[in-house]
Each structure stands twice: as structure tokens, then as C-alpha cells.
Amino acid sequence: MKIKITGTGSYIPERVISDKYFELHQFLNEDGTPIKQSNEVIIKKFKAITGIEERRYSESHYNTSDLAFLASQKAIEYHFRTQFWRRKIRNHTIGYDPEFSQSCKTQIRH
């Protein structure tokens, strides 16, 4: 079987959550007890380990396949401007979706 990747797309959610959001969060140990360090210390450790200062969250009504669909639209817009390619693109992704496999749901929408 021959496989050819002809384009890629991405979707970055607009909702930005900075580390400040977690200042009021309650961090727990595996046994459910509160971690004794301050949230400021915990957040600084997370940043030192991951390098992440802010996170992007999608809206709660989106499934993985919805995000894959939005990414495939960008790929179509950027790389494939004709209706011919709109029918040809196939989006395969890995993730959990309670309704369908992502590739099936993405293809159904086209």
C-alpha cells in the first residue's frame, strides 16, 4: 500500500490559560491529601520541568474529531484550494472520541 502525505494542518484553541489560573487550584497527592508546598512553588516546579507557562484549551463541546476537522480545514485552505482536493483529503489522528473514530467523523463532514 502506498501512502503519501500531501499536506498538514493544525488547530490551536483560542482559550489561553496561564499559570496564574492555577494559583487558586488545590493540588493533591496520589492519596488525595493536599500537597504541603505553596501553589507558587508547585507552579514554578511544573514550569521548570515542562517549560510550559500557558496552556490552550478547547471549548468543552469539542471532541478530538472536531479539532481534527478544524485542522483538516486549515490544511485544505492552505494546501488544497480546489473542490477536487476537498474530496481527496483524509485525516487520521490518534485520540479518544466517544462517538466515532476521528478519521471517520472527519471524513463524514466533507
JSON list of N, CA and C in Angstrom, two decimals, residues 48-93:
[
{"chain": "A", "resi": 48, "resn": "ALA", "atom": "N", "xyz": [9.57, 24.64, 35.51]},
{"chain": "A", "resi": 48, "resn": "ALA", "atom": "CA", "xyz": [10.96, 24.21, 35.37]},
{"chain": "A", "resi": 48, "resn": "ALA", "atom": "C", "xyz": [11.06, 22.86, 34.68]},
{"chain": "A", "resi": 49, "resn": "ILE", "atom": "N", "xyz": [10.13, 21.96, 34.98]},
{"chain": "A", "resi": 49, "resn": "ILE", "atom": "CA", "xyz": [10.15, 20.62, 34.40]},
{"chain": "A", "resi": 49, "resn": "ILE", "atom": "C", "xyz": [9.68, 20.63, 32.95]},
{"chain": "A", "resi": 50, "resn": "THR", "atom": "N", "xyz": [8.57, 21.34, 32.68]},
{"chain": "A", "resi": 50, "resn": "THR", "atom": "CA", "xyz": [7.95, 21.28, 31.35]},
{"chain": "A", "resi": 50, "resn": "THR", "atom": "C", "xyz": [8.28, 22.45, 30.44]},
{"chain": "A", "resi": 51, "resn": "GLY", "atom": "N", "xyz": [8.63, 23.60, 31.01]},
{"chain": "A", "resi": 51, "resn": "GLY", "atom": "CA", "xyz": [8.85, 24.79, 30.21]},
{"chain": "A", "resi": 51, "resn": "GLY", "atom": "C", "xyz": [7.55, 25.46, 29.79]},
{"chain": "A", "resi": 52, "resn": "ILE", "atom": "N", "xyz": [6.43, 24.95, 30.27]},
{"chain": "A", "resi": 52, "resn": "ILE", "atom": "CA", "xyz": [5.12, 25.48, 29.87]},
{"chain": "A", "resi": 52, "resn": "ILE", "atom": "C", "xyz": [4.69, 26.60, 30.80]},
{"chain": "A", "resi": 53, "resn": "GLU", "atom": "N", "xyz": [4.34, 27.75, 30.23]},
{"chain": "A", "resi": 53, "resn": "GLU", "atom": "CA", "xyz": [3.86, 28.89, 31.00]},
{"chain": "A", "resi": 53, "resn": "GLU", "atom": "C", "xyz": [2.37, 29.11, 30.83]},
{"chain": "A", "resi": 54, "resn": "GLU", "atom": "N", "xyz": [1.85, 28.67, 29.70]},
{"chain": "A", "resi": 54, "resn": "GLU", "atom": "CA", "xyz": [0.43, 28.81, 29.44]},
{"chain": "A", "resi": 54, "resn": "GLU", "atom": "C", "xyz": [-0.06, 27.61, 28.65]},
{"chain": "A", "resi": 55, "resn": "ARG", "atom": "N", "xyz": [-1.34, 27.35, 28.76]},
{"chain": "A", "resi": 55, "resn": "ARG", "atom": "CA", "xyz": [-1.94, 26.21, 28.08]},
{"chain": "A", "resi": 55, "resn": "ARG", "atom": "C", "xyz": [-3.08, 26.71, 27.22]},
{"chain": "A", "resi": 56, "resn": "ARG", "atom": "N", "xyz": [-3.39, 25.95, 26.19]},
{"chain": "A", "resi": 56, "resn": "ARG", "atom": "CA", "xyz": [-4.53, 26.26, 25.32]},
{"chain": "A", "resi": 56, "resn": "ARG", "atom": "C", "xyz": [-5.57, 25.15, 25.52]},
{"chain": "A", "resi": 57, "resn": "TYR", "atom": "N", "xyz": [-6.78, 25.55, 25.78]},
{"chain": "A", "resi": 57, "resn": "TYR", "atom": "CA", "xyz": [-7.86, 24.60, 25.99]},
{"chain": "A", "resi": 57, "resn": "TYR", "atom": "C", "xyz": [-8.94, 24.83, 24.94]},
{"chain": "A", "resi": 58, "resn": "SER", "atom": "N", "xyz": [-9.47, 23.74, 24.43]},
{"chain": "A", "resi": 58, "resn": "SER", "atom": "CA", "xyz": [-10.60, 23.85, 23.52]},
{"chain": "A", "resi": 58, "resn": "SER", "atom": "C", "xyz": [-11.87, 23.96, 24.34]},
{"chain": "A", "resi": 59, "resn": "GLU", "atom": "N", "xyz": [-12.92, 24.42, 23.70]},
{"chain": "A", "resi": 59, "resn": "GLU", "atom": "CA", "xyz": [-14.21, 24.52, 24.39]},
{"chain": "A", "resi": 59, "resn": "GLU", "atom": "C", "xyz": [-14.69, 23.11, 24.71]},
{"chain": "A", "resi": 60, "resn": "SER", "atom": "N", "xyz": [-15.45, 22.97, 25.78]},
{"chain": "A", "resi": 60, "resn": "SER", "atom": "CA", "xyz": [-15.84, 21.65, 26.28]},
{"chain": "A", "resi": 60, "resn": "SER", "atom": "C", "xyz": [-16.75, 20.88, 25.32]},
{"chain": "A", "resi": 61, "resn": "HIS", "atom": "N", "xyz": [-17.41, 21.55, 24.40]},
{"chain": "A", "resi": 61, "resn": "HIS", "atom": "CA", "xyz": [-18.30, 20.85, 23.47]},
{"chain": "A", "resi": 61, "resn": "HIS", "atom": "C", "xyz": [-17.54, 20.21, 22.30]},
{"chain": "A", "resi": 62, "resn": "TYR", "atom": "N", "xyz": [-16.23, 20.44, 22.19]},
{"chain": "A", "resi": 62, "resn": "TYR", "atom": "CA", "xyz": [-15.45, 19.84, 21.12]},
{"chain": "A", "resi": 62, "resn": "TYR", "atom": "C", "xyz": [-14.94, 18.46, 21.53]},
{"chain": "A", "resi": 63, "resn": "ASN", "atom": "N", "xyz": [-15.02, 17.51, 20.60]},
{"chain": "A", "resi": 63, "resn": "ASN", "atom": "CA", "xyz": [-14.37, 16.21, 20.73]},
{"chain": "A", "resi": 63, "resn": "ASN", "atom": "C", "xyz": [-13.04, 16.28, 19.99]},
{"chain": "A", "resi": 64, "resn": "THR", "atom": "N", "xyz": [-12.23, 15.26, 20.15]},
{"chain": "A", "resi": 64, "resn": "THR", "atom": "CA", "xyz": [-10.96, 15.18, 19.42]},
{"chain": "A", "resi": 64, "resn": "THR", "atom": "C", "xyz": [-11.20, 15.30, 17.92]},
{"chain": "A", "resi": 65, "resn": "SER", "atom": "N", "xyz": [-12.24, 14.64, 17.44]},
{"chain": "A", "resi": 65, "resn": "SER", "atom": "CA", "xyz": [-12.53, 14.67, 16.00]},
{"chain": "A", "resi": 65, "resn": "SER", "atom": "C", "xyz": [-12.92, 16.06, 15.52]},
{"chain": "A", "resi": 66, "resn": "ASP", "atom": "N", "xyz": [-13.55, 16.85, 16.37]},
{"chain": "A", "resi": 66, "resn": "ASP", "atom": "CA", "xyz": [-13.89, 18.23, 15.99]},
{"chain": "A", "resi": 66, "resn": "ASP", "atom": "C", "xyz": [-12.62, 19.04, 15.76]},
{"chain": "A", "resi": 67, "resn": "LEU", "atom": "N", "xyz": [-11.64, 18.85, 16.64]},
{"chain": "A", "resi": 67, "resn": "LEU", "atom": "CA", "xyz": [-10.36, 19.56, 16.48]},
{"chain": "A", "resi": 67, "resn": "LEU", "atom": "C", "xyz": [-9.63, 19.06, 15.24]},
{"chain": "A", "resi": 68, "resn": "ALA", "atom": "N", "xyz": [-9.72, 17.75, 14.98]},
{"chain": "A", "resi": 68, "resn": "ALA", "atom": "CA", "xyz": [-9.12, 17.21, 13.76]},
{"chain": "A", "resi": 68, "resn": "ALA", "atom": "C", "xyz": [-9.78, 17.80, 12.52]},
{"chain": "A", "resi": 69, "resn": "PHE", "atom": "N", "xyz": [-11.09, 17.96, 12.58]},
{"chain": "A", "resi": 69, "resn": "PHE", "atom": "CA", "xyz": [-11.81, 18.57, 11.45]},
{"chain": "A", "resi": 69, "resn": "PHE", "atom": "C", "xyz": [-11.35, 20.00, 11.21]},
{"chain": "A", "resi": 70, "resn": "LEU", "atom": "N", "xyz": [-11.23, 20.79, 12.28]},
{"chain": "A", "resi": 70, "resn": "LEU", "atom": "CA", "xyz": [-10.77, 22.17, 12.13]},
{"chain": "A", "resi": 70, "resn": "LEU", "atom": "C", "xyz": [-9.35, 22.22, 11.56]},
{"chain": "A", "resi": 71, "resn": "ALA", "atom": "N", "xyz": [-8.51, 21.29, 12.00]},
{"chain": "A", "resi": 71, "resn": "ALA", "atom": "CA", "xyz": [-7.14, 21.23, 11.46]},
{"chain": "A", "resi": 71, "resn": "ALA", "atom": "C", "xyz": [-7.16, 20.84, 9.99]},
{"chain": "A", "resi": 72, "resn": "SER", "atom": "N", "xyz": [-8.03, 19.90, 9.62]},
{"chain": "A", "resi": 72, "resn": "SER", "atom": "CA", "xyz": [-8.09, 19.49, 8.21]},
{"chain": "A", "resi": 72, "resn": "SER", "atom": "C", "xyz": [-8.60, 20.62, 7.33]},
{"chain": "A", "resi": 73, "resn": "GLN", "atom": "N", "xyz": [-9.50, 21.44, 7.86]},
{"chain": "A", "resi": 73, "resn": "GLN", "atom": "CA", "xyz": [-9.96, 22.61, 7.09]},
{"chain": "A", "resi": 73, "resn": "GLN", "atom": "C", "xyz": [-8.80, 23.55, 6.79]},
{"chain": "A", "resi": 74, "resn": "LYS", "atom": "N", "xyz": [-7.95, 23.77, 7.77]},
{"chain": "A", "resi": 74, "resn": "LYS", "atom": "CA", "xyz": [-6.79, 24.64, 7.54]},
{"chain": "A", "resi": 74, "resn": "LYS", "atom": "C", "xyz": [-5.85, 24.03, 6.50]},
{"chain": "A", "resi": 75, "resn": "ALA", "atom": "N", "xyz": [-5.68, 22.71, 6.56]},
{"chain": "A", "resi": 75, "resn": "ALA", "atom": "CA", "xyz": [-4.83, 22.05, 5.56]},
{"chain": "A", "resi": 75, "resn": "ALA", "atom": "C", "xyz": [-5.41, 22.23, 4.17]},
{"chain": "A", "resi": 76, "resn": "ILE", "atom": "N", "xyz": [-6.70, 22.10, 4.07]},
{"chain": "A", "resi": 76, "resn": "ILE", "atom": "CA", "xyz": [-7.37, 22.28, 2.77]},
{"chain": "A", "resi": 76, "resn": "ILE", "atom": "C", "xyz": [-7.21, 23.71, 2.29]},
{"chain": "A", "resi": 77, "resn": "GLU", "atom": "N", "xyz": [-7.48, 24.66, 3.16]},
{"chain": "A", "resi": 77, "resn": "GLU", "atom": "CA", "xyz": [-7.38, 26.07, 2.78]},
{"chain": "A", "resi": 77, "resn": "GLU", "atom": "C", "xyz": [-5.96, 26.44, 2.36]},
{"chain": "A", "resi": 78, "resn": "TYR", "atom": "N", "xyz": [-4.99, 25.93, 3.08]},
{"chain": "A", "resi": 78, "resn": "TYR", "atom": "CA", "xyz": [-3.61, 26.30, 2.80]},
{"chain": "A", "resi": 78, "resn": "TYR", "atom": "C", "xyz": [-3.02, 25.56, 1.61]},
{"chain": "A", "resi": 79, "resn": "HIS", "atom": "N", "xyz": [-3.23, 24.27, 1.55]},
{"chain": "A", "resi": 79, "resn": "HIS", "atom": "CA", "xyz": [-2.56, 23.46, 0.53]},
{"chain": "A", "resi": 79, "resn": "HIS", "atom": "C", "xyz": [-3.44, 23.07, -0.65]},
{"chain": "A", "resi": 80, "resn": "PHE", "atom": "N", "xyz": [-4.71, 22.91, -0.43]},
{"chain": "A", "resi": 80, "resn": "PHE", "atom": "CA", "xyz": [-5.58, 22.35, -1.46]},
{"chain": "A", "resi": 80, "resn": "PHE", "atom": "C", "xyz": [-6.76, 23.27, -1.69]},
{"chain": "A", "resi": 81, "resn": "ARG", "atom": "N", "xyz": [-6.67, 24.14, -2.66]},
{"chain": "A", "resi": 81, "resn": "ARG", "atom": "CA", "xyz": [-7.68, 25.18, -2.85]},
{"chain": "A", "resi": 81, "resn": "ARG", "atom": "C", "xyz": [-8.86, 24.74, -3.72]},
{"chain": "A", "resi": 82, "resn": "THR", "atom": "N", "xyz": [-8.82, 23.58, -4.31]},
{"chain": "A", "resi": 82, "resn": "THR", "atom": "CA", "xyz": [-9.89, 23.19, -5.22]},
{"chain": "A", "resi": 82, "resn": "THR", "atom": "C", "xyz": [-10.84, 22.19, -4.58]},
{"chain": "A", "resi": 83, "resn": "GLN", "atom": "N", "xyz": [-12.04, 22.07, -5.11]},
{"chain": "A", "resi": 83, "resn": "GLN", "atom": "CA", "xyz": [-13.02, 21.10, -4.62]},
{"chain": "A", "resi": 83, "resn": "GLN", "atom": "C", "xyz": [-12.53, 19.67, -4.82]},
{"chain": "A", "resi": 84, "resn": "PHE", "atom": "N", "xyz": [-11.72, 19.44, -5.85]},
{"chain": "A", "resi": 84, "resn": "PHE", "atom": "CA", "xyz": [-11.17, 18.10, -6.09]},
{"chain": "A", "resi": 84, "resn": "PHE", "atom": "C", "xyz": [-10.41, 17.61, -4.87]},
{"chain": "A", "resi": 85, "resn": "TRP", "atom": "N", "xyz": [-9.53, 18.44, -4.33]},
{"chain": "A", "resi": 85, "resn": "TRP", "atom": "CA", "xyz": [-8.74, 18.04, -3.17]},
{"chain": "A", "resi": 85, "resn": "TRP", "atom": "C", "xyz": [-9.59, 17.97, -1.91]},
{"chain": "A", "resi": 86, "resn": "ARG", "atom": "N", "xyz": [-10.64, 18.76, -1.84]},
{"chain": "A", "resi": 86, "resn": "ARG", "atom": "CA", "xyz": [-11.53, 18.71, -0.68]},
{"chain": "A", "resi": 86, "resn": "ARG", "atom": "C", "xyz": [-12.12, 17.31, -0.52]},
{"chain": "A", "resi": 87, "resn": "ARG", "atom": "N", "xyz": [-12.37, 16.62, -1.64]},
{"chain": "A", "resi": 87, "resn": "ARG", "atom": "CA", "xyz": [-12.89, 15.25, -1.58]},
{"chain": "A", "resi": 87, "resn": "ARG", "atom": "C", "xyz": [-11.79, 14.22, -1.34]},
{"chain": "A", "resi": 88, "resn": "LYS", "atom": "N", "xyz": [-10.56, 14.56, -1.63]},
{"chain": "A", "resi": 88, "resn": "LYS", "atom": "CA", "xyz": [-9.46, 13.60, -1.54]},
{"chain": "A", "resi": 88, "resn": "LYS", "atom": "C", "xyz": [-8.80, 13.53, -0.17]},
{"chain": "A", "resi": 89, "resn": "ILE", "atom": "N", "xyz": [-8.87, 14.60, 0.61]},
{"chain": "A", "resi": 89, "resn": "ILE", "atom": "CA", "xyz": [-8.12, 14.63, 1.87]},
{"chain": "A", "resi": 89, "resn": "ILE", "atom": "C", "xyz": [-8.68, 13.62, 2.87]},
{"chain": "A", "resi": 90, "resn": "ARG", "atom": "N", "xyz": [-7.80, 13.01, 3.60]},
{"chain": "A", "resi": 90, "resn": "ARG", "atom": "CA", "xyz": [-8.18, 12.07, 4.64]},
{"chain": "A", "resi": 90, "resn": "ARG", "atom": "C", "xyz": [-7.41, 12.45, 5.89]},
{"chain": "A", "resi": 91, "resn": "ASN", "atom": "N", "xyz": [-8.10, 12.54, 6.98]},
{"chain": "A", "resi": 91, "resn": "ASN", "atom": "CA", "xyz": [-7.47, 12.95, 8.23]},
{"chain": "A", "resi": 91, "resn": "ASN", "atom": "C", "xyz": [-7.45, 11.78, 9.18]},
{"chain": "A", "resi": 92, "resn": "HIS", "atom": "N", "xyz": [-6.27, 11.36, 9.59]},
{"chain": "A", "resi": 92, "resn": "HIS", "atom": "CA", "xyz": [-6.12, 10.28, 10.55]},
{"chain": "A", "resi": 92, "resn": "HIS", "atom": "C", "xyz": [-5.39, 10.82, 11.76]},
{"chain": "A", "resi": 93, "resn": "THR", "atom": "N", "xyz": [-5.96, 10.61, 12.92]},
{"chain": "A", "resi": 93, "resn": "THR", "atom": "CA", "xyz": [-5.37, 11.10, 14.14]},
{"chain": "A", "resi": 93, "resn": "THR", "atom": "C", "xyz": [-5.57, 10.07, 15.24]}
]
